[in-house]
Structures are given as C-alpha cells and as structure tokens.
Coordinates of C-alpha atoms in Angstrom, one line a residue:
X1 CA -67.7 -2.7 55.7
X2 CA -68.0 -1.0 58.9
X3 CA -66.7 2.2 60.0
X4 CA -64.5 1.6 62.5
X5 CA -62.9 4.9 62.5
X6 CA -64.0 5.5 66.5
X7 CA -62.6 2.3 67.7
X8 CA -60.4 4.4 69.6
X9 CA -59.7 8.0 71.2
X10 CA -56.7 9.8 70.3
X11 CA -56.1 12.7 72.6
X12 CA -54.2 16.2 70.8
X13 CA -54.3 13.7 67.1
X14 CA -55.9 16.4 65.0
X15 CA -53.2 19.3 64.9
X16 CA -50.0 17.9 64.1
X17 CA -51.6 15.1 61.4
X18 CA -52.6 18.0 59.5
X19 CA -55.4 18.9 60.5
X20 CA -56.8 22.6 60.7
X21 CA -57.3 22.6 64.3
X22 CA -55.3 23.4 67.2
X23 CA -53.2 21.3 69.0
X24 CA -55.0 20.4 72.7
X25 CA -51.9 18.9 75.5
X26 CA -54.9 17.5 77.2
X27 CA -54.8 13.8 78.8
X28 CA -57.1 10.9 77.3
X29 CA -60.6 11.0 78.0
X30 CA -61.6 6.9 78.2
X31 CA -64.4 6.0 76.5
X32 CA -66.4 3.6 78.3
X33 CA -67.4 1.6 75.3
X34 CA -64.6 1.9 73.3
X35 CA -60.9 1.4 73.9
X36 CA -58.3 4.6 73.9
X37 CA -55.0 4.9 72.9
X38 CA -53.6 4.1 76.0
X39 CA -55.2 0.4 76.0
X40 CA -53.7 -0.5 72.4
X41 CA -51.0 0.7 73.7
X42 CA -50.8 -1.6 76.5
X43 CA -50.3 -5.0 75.4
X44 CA -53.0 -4.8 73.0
X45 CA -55.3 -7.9 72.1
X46 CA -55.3 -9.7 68.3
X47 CA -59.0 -8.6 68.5
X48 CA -57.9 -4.7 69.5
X49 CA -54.9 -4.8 66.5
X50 CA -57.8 -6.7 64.6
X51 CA -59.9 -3.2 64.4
X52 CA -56.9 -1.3 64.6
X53 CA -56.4 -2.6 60.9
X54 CA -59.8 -2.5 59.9
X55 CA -60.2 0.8 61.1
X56 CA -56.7 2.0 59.1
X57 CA -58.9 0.7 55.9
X58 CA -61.8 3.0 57.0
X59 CA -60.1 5.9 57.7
X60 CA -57.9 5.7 54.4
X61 CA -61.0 6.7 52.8
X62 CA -61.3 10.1 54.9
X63 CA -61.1 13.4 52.7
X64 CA -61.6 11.3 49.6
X65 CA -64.5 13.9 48.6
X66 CA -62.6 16.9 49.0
X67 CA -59.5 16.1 47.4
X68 CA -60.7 14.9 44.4
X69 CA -62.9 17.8 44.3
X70 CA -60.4 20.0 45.0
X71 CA -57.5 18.6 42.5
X72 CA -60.1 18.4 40.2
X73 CA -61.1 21.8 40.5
X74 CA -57.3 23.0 40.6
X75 CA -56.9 20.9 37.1
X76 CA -60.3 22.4 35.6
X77 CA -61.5 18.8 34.8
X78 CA -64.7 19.2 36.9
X79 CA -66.5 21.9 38.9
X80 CA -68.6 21.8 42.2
X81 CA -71.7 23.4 41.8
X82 CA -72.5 23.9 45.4
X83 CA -75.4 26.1 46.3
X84 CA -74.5 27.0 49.8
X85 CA -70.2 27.2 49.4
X86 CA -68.9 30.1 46.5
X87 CA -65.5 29.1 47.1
X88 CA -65.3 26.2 45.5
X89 CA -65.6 28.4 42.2
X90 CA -63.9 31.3 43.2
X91 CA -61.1 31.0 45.5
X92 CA -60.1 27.7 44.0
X93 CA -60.0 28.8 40.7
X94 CA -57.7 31.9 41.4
X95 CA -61.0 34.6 41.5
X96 CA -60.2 35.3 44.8
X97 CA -57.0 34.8 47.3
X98 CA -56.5 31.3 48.5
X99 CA -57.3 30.8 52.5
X100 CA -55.1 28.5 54.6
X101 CA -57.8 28.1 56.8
X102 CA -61.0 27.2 54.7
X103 CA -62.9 24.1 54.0
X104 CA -60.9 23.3 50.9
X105 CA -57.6 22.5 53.2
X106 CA -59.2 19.3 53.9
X107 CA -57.4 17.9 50.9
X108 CA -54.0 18.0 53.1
X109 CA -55.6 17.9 56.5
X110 CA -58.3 15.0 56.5
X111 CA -55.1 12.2 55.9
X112 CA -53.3 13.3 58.5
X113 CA -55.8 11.0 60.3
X114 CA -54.6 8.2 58.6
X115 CA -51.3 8.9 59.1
X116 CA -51.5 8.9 62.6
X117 CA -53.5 6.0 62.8
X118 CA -50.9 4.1 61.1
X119 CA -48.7 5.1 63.7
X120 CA -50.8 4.4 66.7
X121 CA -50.9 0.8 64.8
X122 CA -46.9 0.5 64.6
X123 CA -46.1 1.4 68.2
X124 CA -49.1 -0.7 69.6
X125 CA -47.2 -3.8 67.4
X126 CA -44.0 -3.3 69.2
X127 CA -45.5 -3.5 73.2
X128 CA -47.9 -6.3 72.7
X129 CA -47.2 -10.4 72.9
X130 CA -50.5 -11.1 71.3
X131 CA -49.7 -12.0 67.8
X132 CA -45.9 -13.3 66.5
X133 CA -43.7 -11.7 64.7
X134 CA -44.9 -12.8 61.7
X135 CA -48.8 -11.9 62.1
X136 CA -47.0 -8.1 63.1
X137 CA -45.8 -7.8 59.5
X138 CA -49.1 -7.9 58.6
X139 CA -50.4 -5.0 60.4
X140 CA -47.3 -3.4 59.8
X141 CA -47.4 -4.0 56.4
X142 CA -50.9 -2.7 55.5
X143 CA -50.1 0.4 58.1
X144 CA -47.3 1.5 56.1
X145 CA -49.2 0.8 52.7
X146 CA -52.0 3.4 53.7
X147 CA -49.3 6.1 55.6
X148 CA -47.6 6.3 52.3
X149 CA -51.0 7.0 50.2
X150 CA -52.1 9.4 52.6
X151 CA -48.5 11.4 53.0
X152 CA -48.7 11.4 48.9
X153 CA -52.2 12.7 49.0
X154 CA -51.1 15.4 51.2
X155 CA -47.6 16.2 49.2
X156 CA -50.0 16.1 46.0
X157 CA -51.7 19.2 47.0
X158 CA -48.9 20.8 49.2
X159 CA -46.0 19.9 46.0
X160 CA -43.0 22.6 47.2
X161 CA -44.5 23.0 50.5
X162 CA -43.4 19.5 51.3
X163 CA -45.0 17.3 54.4
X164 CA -43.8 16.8 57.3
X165 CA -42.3 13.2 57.1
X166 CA -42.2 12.4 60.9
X167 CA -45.1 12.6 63.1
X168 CA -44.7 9.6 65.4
X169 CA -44.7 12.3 68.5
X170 CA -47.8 14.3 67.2
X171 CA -46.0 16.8 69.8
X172 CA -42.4 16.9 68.1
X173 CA -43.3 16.6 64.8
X174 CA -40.6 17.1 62.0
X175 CA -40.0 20.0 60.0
X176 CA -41.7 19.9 56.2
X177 CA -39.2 18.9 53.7
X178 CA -38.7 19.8 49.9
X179 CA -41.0 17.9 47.2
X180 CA -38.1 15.8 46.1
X181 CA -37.2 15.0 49.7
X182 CA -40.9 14.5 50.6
X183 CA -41.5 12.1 47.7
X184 CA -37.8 10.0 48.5
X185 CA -39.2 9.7 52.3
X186 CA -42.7 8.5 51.3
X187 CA -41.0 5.7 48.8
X188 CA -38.9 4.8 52.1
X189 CA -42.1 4.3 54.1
X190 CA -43.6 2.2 51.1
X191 CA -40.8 0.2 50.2
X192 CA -40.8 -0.6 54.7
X193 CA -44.2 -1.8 54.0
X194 CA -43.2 -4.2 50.8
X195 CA -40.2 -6.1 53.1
X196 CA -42.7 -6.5 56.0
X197 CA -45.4 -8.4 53.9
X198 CA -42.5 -10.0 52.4
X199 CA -42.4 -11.2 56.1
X200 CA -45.9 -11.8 56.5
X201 CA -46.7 -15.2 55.8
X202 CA -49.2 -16.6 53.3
X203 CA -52.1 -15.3 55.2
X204 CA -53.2 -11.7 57.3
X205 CA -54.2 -12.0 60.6
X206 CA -57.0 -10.2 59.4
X207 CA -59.8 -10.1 56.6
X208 CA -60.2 -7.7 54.1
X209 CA -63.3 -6.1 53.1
X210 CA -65.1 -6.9 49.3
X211 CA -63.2 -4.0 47.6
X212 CA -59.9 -6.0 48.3
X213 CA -60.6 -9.4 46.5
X214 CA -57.5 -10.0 44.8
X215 CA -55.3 -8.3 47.3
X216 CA -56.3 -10.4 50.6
X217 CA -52.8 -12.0 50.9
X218 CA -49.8 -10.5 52.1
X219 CA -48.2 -10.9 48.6
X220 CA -51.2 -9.9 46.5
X221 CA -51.5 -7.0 48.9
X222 CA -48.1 -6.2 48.2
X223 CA -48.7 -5.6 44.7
X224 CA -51.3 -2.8 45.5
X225 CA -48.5 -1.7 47.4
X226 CA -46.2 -1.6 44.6
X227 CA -48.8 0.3 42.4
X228 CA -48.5 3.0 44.5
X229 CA -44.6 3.3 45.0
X230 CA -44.5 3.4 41.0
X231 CA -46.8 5.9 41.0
X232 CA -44.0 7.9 43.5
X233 CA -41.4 7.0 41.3
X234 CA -43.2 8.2 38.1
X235 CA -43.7 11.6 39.8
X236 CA -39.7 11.7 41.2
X237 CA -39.4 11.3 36.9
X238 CA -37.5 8.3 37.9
X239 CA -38.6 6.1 34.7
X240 CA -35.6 3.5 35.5
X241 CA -37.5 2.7 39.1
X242 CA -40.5 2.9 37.6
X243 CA -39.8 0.0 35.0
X244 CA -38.2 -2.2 37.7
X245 CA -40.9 -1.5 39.7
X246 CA -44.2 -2.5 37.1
X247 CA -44.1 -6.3 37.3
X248 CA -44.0 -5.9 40.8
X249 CA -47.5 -4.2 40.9
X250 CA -50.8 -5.7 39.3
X251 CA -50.2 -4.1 36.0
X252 CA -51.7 -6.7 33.5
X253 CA -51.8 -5.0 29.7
X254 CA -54.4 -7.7 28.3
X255 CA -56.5 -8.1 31.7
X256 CA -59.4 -6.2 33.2
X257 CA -58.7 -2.3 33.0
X258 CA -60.8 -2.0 36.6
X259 CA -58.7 -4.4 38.5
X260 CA -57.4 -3.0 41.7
X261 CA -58.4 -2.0 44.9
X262 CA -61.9 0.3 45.9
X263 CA -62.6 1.7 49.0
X264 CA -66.2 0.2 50.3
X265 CA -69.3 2.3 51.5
X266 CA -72.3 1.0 53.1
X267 CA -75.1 3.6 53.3
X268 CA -76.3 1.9 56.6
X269 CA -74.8 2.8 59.5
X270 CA -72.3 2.6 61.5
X271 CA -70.8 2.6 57.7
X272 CA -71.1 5.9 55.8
X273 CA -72.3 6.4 51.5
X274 CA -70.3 6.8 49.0
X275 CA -69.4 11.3 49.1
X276 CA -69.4 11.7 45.7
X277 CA -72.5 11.5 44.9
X278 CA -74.6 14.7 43.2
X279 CA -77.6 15.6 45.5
X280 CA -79.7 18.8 45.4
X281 CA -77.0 21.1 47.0
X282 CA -73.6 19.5 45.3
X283 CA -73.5 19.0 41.5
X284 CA -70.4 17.9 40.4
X285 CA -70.1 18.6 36.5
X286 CA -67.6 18.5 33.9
X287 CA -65.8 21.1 32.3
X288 CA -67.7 21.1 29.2
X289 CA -64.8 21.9 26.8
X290 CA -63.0 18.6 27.7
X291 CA -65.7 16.8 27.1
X292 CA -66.8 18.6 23.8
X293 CA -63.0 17.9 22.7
X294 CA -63.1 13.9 23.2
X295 CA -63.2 12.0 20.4
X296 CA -66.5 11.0 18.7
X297 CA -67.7 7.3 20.5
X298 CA -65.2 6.9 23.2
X299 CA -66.7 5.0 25.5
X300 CA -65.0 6.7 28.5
X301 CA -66.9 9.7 28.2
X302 CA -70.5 7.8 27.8
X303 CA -69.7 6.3 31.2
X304 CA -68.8 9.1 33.0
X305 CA -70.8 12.2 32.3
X306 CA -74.6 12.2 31.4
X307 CA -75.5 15.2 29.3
X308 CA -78.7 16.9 30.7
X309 CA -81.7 18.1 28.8
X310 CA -80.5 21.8 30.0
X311 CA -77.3 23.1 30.9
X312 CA -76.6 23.3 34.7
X313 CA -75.6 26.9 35.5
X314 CA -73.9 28.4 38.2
X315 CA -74.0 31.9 39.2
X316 CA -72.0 32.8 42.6
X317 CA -69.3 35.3 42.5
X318 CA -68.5 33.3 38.7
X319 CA -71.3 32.4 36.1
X320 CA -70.3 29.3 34.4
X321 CA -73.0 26.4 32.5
X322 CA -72.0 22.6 31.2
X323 CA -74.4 20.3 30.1
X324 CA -72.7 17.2 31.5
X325 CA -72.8 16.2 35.0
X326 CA -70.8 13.4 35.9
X327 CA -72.4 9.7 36.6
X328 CA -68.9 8.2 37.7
X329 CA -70.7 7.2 40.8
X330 CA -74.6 6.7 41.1
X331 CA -75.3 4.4 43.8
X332 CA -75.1 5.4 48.0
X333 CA -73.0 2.0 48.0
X334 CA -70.6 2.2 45.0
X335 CA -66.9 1.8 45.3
X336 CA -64.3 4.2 44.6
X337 CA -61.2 2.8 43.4
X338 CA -58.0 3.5 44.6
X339 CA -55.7 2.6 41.8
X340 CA -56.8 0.3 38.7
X341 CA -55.0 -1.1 36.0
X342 CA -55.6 1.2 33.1
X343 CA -53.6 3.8 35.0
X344 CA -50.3 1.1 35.5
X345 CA -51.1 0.3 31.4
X346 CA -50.7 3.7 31.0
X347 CA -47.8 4.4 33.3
X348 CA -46.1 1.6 30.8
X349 CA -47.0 3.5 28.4
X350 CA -45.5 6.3 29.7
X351 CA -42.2 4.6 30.6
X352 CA -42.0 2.7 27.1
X353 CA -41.8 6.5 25.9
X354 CA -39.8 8.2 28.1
X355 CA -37.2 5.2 27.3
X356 CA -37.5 5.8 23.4
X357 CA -39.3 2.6 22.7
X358 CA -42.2 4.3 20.4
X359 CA -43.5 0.7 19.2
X360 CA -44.1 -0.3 22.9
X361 CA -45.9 2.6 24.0
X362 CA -47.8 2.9 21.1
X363 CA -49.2 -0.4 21.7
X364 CA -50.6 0.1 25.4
X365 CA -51.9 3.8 23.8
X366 CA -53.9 1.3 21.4
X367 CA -54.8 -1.1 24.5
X368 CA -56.5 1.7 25.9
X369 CA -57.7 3.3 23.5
X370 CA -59.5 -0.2 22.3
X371 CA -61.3 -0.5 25.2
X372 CA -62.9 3.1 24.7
X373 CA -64.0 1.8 21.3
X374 CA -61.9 4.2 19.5
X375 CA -59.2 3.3 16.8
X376 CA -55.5 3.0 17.1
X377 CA -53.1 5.9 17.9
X378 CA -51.8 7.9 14.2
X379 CA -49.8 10.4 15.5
X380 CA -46.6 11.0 15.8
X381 CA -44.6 8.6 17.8
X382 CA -42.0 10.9 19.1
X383 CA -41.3 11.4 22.6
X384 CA -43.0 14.1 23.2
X385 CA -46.0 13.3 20.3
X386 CA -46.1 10.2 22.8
X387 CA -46.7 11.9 25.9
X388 CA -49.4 14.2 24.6
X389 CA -51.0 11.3 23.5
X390 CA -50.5 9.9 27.3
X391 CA -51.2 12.3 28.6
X392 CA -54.7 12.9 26.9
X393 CA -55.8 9.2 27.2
X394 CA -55.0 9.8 31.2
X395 CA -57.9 12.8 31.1
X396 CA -60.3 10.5 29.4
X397 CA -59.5 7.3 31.1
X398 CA -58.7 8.6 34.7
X399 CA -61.5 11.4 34.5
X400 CA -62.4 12.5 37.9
X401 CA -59.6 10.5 39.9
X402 CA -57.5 13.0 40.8
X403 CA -55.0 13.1 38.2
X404 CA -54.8 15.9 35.5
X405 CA -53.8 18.4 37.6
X406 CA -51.0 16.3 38.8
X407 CA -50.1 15.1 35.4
X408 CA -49.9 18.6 33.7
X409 CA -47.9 20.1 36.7
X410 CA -45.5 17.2 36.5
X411 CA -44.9 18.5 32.7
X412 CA -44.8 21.7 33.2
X413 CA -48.2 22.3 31.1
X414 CA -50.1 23.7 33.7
X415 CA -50.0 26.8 31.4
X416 CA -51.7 24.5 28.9
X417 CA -55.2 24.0 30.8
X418 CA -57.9 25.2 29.3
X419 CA -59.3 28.4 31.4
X420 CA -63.2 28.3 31.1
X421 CA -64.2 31.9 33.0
X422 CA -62.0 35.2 32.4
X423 CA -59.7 35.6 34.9
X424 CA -59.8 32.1 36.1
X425 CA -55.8 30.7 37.1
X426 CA -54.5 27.6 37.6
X427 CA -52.9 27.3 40.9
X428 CA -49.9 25.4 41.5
X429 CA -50.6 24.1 45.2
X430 CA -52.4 24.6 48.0
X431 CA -51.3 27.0 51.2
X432 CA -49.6 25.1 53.9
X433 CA -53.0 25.0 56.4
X434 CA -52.9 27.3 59.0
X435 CA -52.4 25.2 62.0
X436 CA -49.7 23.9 60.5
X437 CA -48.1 27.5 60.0
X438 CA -48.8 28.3 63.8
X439 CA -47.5 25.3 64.9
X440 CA -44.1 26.3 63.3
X441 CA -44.4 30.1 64.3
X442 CA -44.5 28.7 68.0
X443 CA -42.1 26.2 67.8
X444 CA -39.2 27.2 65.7

C-alpha cells in the first residue's frame, strides 16, 4: 500500500491532536506537488477525497510501535532492549519519575494525527459536489471508524486523564473529559460511523488495501467497525451492549481465529516496514516469567517468542535477562492486525461469564484453548474462576497486542502483575503530554 500520509499539508495540526509540539498560528505553506488543506477544502475532487481515504488508512497505523511498546511495557508482558534509549526500562517501569515530555508520550500523541485527518476528511465531504450523498457515507464512514480507534488508543494510555473529545477547530479544542465520559463520546463517534455505512451503498467509492479483504464493502467494513465499539463497551463493563453488539461484528467461534483487519507495510518506498521488527539496536523480548508459566505445548507461545541459545541481557540504569525474544513479526512486509477473531471469541467468552452462563464460556475457553493444542478448561467455572481463566488465555493469545495492561487495570489486578526487577511499579497511565498541559495553562 502506499503511504500517503503527505498527500496534504496541515498548517498548526500537530499541537492540539496531541501531539508534543507547540501549537504554530501560522498560514498554509502550498506545496507545489501536493495539495493543502485549503484545496480539499475547496470543492475537493473524487480523486483528492480518494487519497484523503487512503491516506486515513496510512496514517491509522502511526505510533503503532510505540504504543504497543509502551502498554506492553506498562503491563510487563514484554521489554524493549534498546541500546541507545534507558527509559524504556527505567522510567516506564516506575525506576524513575515519568516525563510528560519524552519519547514514550507518542503512545497518546502520534493518533492525534489520525484524528485530525479524519476531520480534515469530514469537513472536506460537506463543501464539495464531487461524489453523492451516498459515496460521502463512505468516506465518512471509514473516517469515523479510524477517529474512534485512535481516540481509544489515546484514552487507553491517558484512562482518568480523559481525551479531549472535540478537536474539529485544532485552535478551540475541548476540554479532556473523565474516562467514562471519554469512552461514551468515542462509542458516539463509532456508532456515527456504523449509520453512515448503513448509508453507503453496496460499494466504497474507494479500494481497500490487501489487509482489508473481507472488509472491502460498506457492510463488511461495518463489522470491523463493530469490533471495535464492543471492545468500548467491554471496557465501559457494559456486558448487556457488549452481547447486543457481537453478532454485529465478525465474531465467528468455529472460523479462522486470524480473521480481521491488518494494517499493510511495504518496505519500498514511498511505503514504510513493518516497526516492530528486532534489529541490532531494539530487541523486543518477553518477560521470561510469563513465558516460563504457560502451559507445556501451547502453541501460542511457540509462535510468538523464539528462545535463544543465550539469554539477552540488559544492563542500563536496570539489569534484567530473558531468553525469549519475540518472533510475532519477522518479515520488513508483515501485517499487524488490528483486531482478529480470537480476541471477539474471547470477549464471548467473557460476556457468557459475566452473564452467569458458565457452560457457554467455558466452551469458547475450550475453542481457544484447542487451537493452542492444549486440553479443555478444568477449573472452576465460577465467575470469577472464569475470568481468570479469560483473562490468562487473553495473555497467551493476544501476547504482544496491547492488551494485558488494559485487561488487568480494567479488573483492578494491576497489583497482580508479576514485578521482574526490585522496585519496578506498575503504572496506572501515562501523564497528560506536555503540550497538552500548556495549552490548557494558556487557555483556561
């Protein structure tokens, strides 16, 4: 796929979509070989709102490498070894004071590019006569589908901070809300996105790239759509949403677990590599604990971490070893998935148990735990005996996609992760980012 993520030039974007950098009132610079704001703006052509959605897909994938590095740090599920940056081991494992201001902010900042995009896309649909009213559901639609993921990215690592729910003015943005009111907003912009696909016709205006076979239509697009609101409503603990919700999505419990959207990389440019990827400088390994206390032959682990001849050791402020580095991604052009369909088993699983129907969720346990060659669930199969089990078969099976940390806070067992260093803590969230907290300061 390309990157089209400098189709156009957005004058001031950067500060108030969360990013770390000031906010510049300057006018648009044109770009003689590309179009600016102002042009899309303007009456802009199916072939400018064409890239405008390619370019949403493109930039969805922005500050995929440093969130799931960070939550995974936060959750101490994996590690990043980096030779040249400490504070990956330090600061975000509670050695030293968090900085607003560092690297690791990214995780909130880098989607406030997508967020903005998508509302570049949403006013440039209501000026132009190019497309009807039906092909603008479709851009509208698949805006609104990525603006939700990003603003739950950023409320993911932010949780009682809250996110600022209205940006459209990058200038007058809207105060940050509470987490419950942050996650109720982002369900509104989702379920604004479902009704316009609903609108969309049988067919985008647009295509997709290979990562979206299966989702190309408005309706089977709206189903990754879906996917994502009931991951919303499983965090709001809304289990009643969440079961009206599921058959909406793409959740199949006897189909192919790793169904569901990926984001695309093409090592040749103008495209970019995959960023997860261990090089010389960046080793990303696993906790070694986790994956000492999986069960013997499941199948998950096998796939996901290789263990080396010798431990890999890190000494930087904090001396920690493992002898498994992760192989969840091994080639420059491999896919990242976005959601997949052993995460919405589970969530059924989840729901079957948070709903007292033991049999039911005991049965998608066993689904999953089937496909990781391992044999059926013996526990105990009350409530909470259930979501322990979940809860452990959403490490293994959703290892290194940005999930334990979530799923432990959202129980309240953040107190329960495993601590592998002396003095090591398990932070709750991140600090709002420091452009964010000047912003406010000067604009009360």
């Amino acid at each position: 796929m390309k990157n089209l993520r400098y189709t156009f030039i957005i004058a001031g974007l950067t500060a108030m979509s969360l990013n770390s950098c000031n906010v510049l009132k300057t006018d648009i610079v044109e770009d003689p070989n590309f179009p600016s704001v102002g042009s899309v703006q303007n009456n802009a052509t199916k072939a400018q709102l064409d890239a405008l959605a390619i370019g949403q897909i493109a930039t969805a994938r922005d500050g995929l490498a440093t969130y799931l590095q960070v939550v995974g740090t936060l959750g101490k599920e994996i590690f990043n070894f980096n030779s040249t940056e400490s504070r990956w081991m330090t600061e975000l494992n509670g050695l030293r004071p968090i900085d607003n201001s560092a690297f690791y902010n990214g995780a909130t900042t880098a989607f406030g590019l997508p967020i903005r995009h998508a509302n570049i896309t949403l006013a440039s649909l209501n000026i132009t006569t190019s497309v009807s009213d039906q092909q603008k559901n479709g851009y509208r639609g698949l805006a609104n589908t990525f603006k939700g993921l990003a603003m739950l990215y950023q409320l993911n690592v932010q949780y009682t901070n809250g996110i600022r729910l209205n940006i459209e003015d990058p200038f007058k943005p809207s105060k940050a809300v509470s987490y419950t009111e942050s996650l109720a907003g982002i369900a509104k912009v989702l379920d604004e996105g479902a009704t316009q696909l609903d609108g969309a016709g049988a067919a985008f205006p647009f295509a997709l790239p290979s990562g979206y076979a299966g989702f190309t239509t408005p309706a089977t697009f709206k189903r990754f759509n879906r996917a994502i609101a009931l991951r919303v409503a499983l965090y709001q603990k809304d289990f009643t949403k969440a079961a009206a919700l599921l058959p909406q999505t793409f959740y199949n419990a006897t189909g192919d677990l790793n169904a569901g959207p990926k984001h695309n990389f093409n090592a040749t440019p103008p495209d970019v590599q995959n960023p997860l990827l261990n090089t010389s400088t960046v080793r990303i390994v696993a906790v070694q604990k986790l994956i000492e206390d999986a069960e013997a032959g499941d199948a998950r682990v096998a796939a996901k971490v290789k263990e080396q001849a010798a431990p890999l050791s890190y000494t930087s402020g904090v001396t920690y070893s493992s002898k498994y580095l992760t192989s969840v991604y091994t080639g420059a052009n491999d896919p990242v998935s976005i959601i997949r369909n052993e995460e919405l088993v589970l969530i059924a699983a989840e729901i079957a148990a948070q709903q007292g129907n033991a049999a039911e969720a005991t049965r998608l346990i066993n689904i999953v735990r089937k496909a990781a060659g391992l044999s059926d669930y013996k526990g105990l199969t009350t409530k909470d005996a259930l979501i322990n089990s979940i809860l452990k078969e959403r490490l293994y099976s959703l290892f290194y996609e940005g999930h334990r940390w979530v799923d432990m806070r959202r129980y309240e067992k953040l107190g329960e992760i495993y601590l592998p260093v002396a003095g090591m803590k398990v932070l709750e969230r991140l600090e709002r980012p420091v452009a964010e907290v000047n912003w406010d300061n000067a604009n009360p």
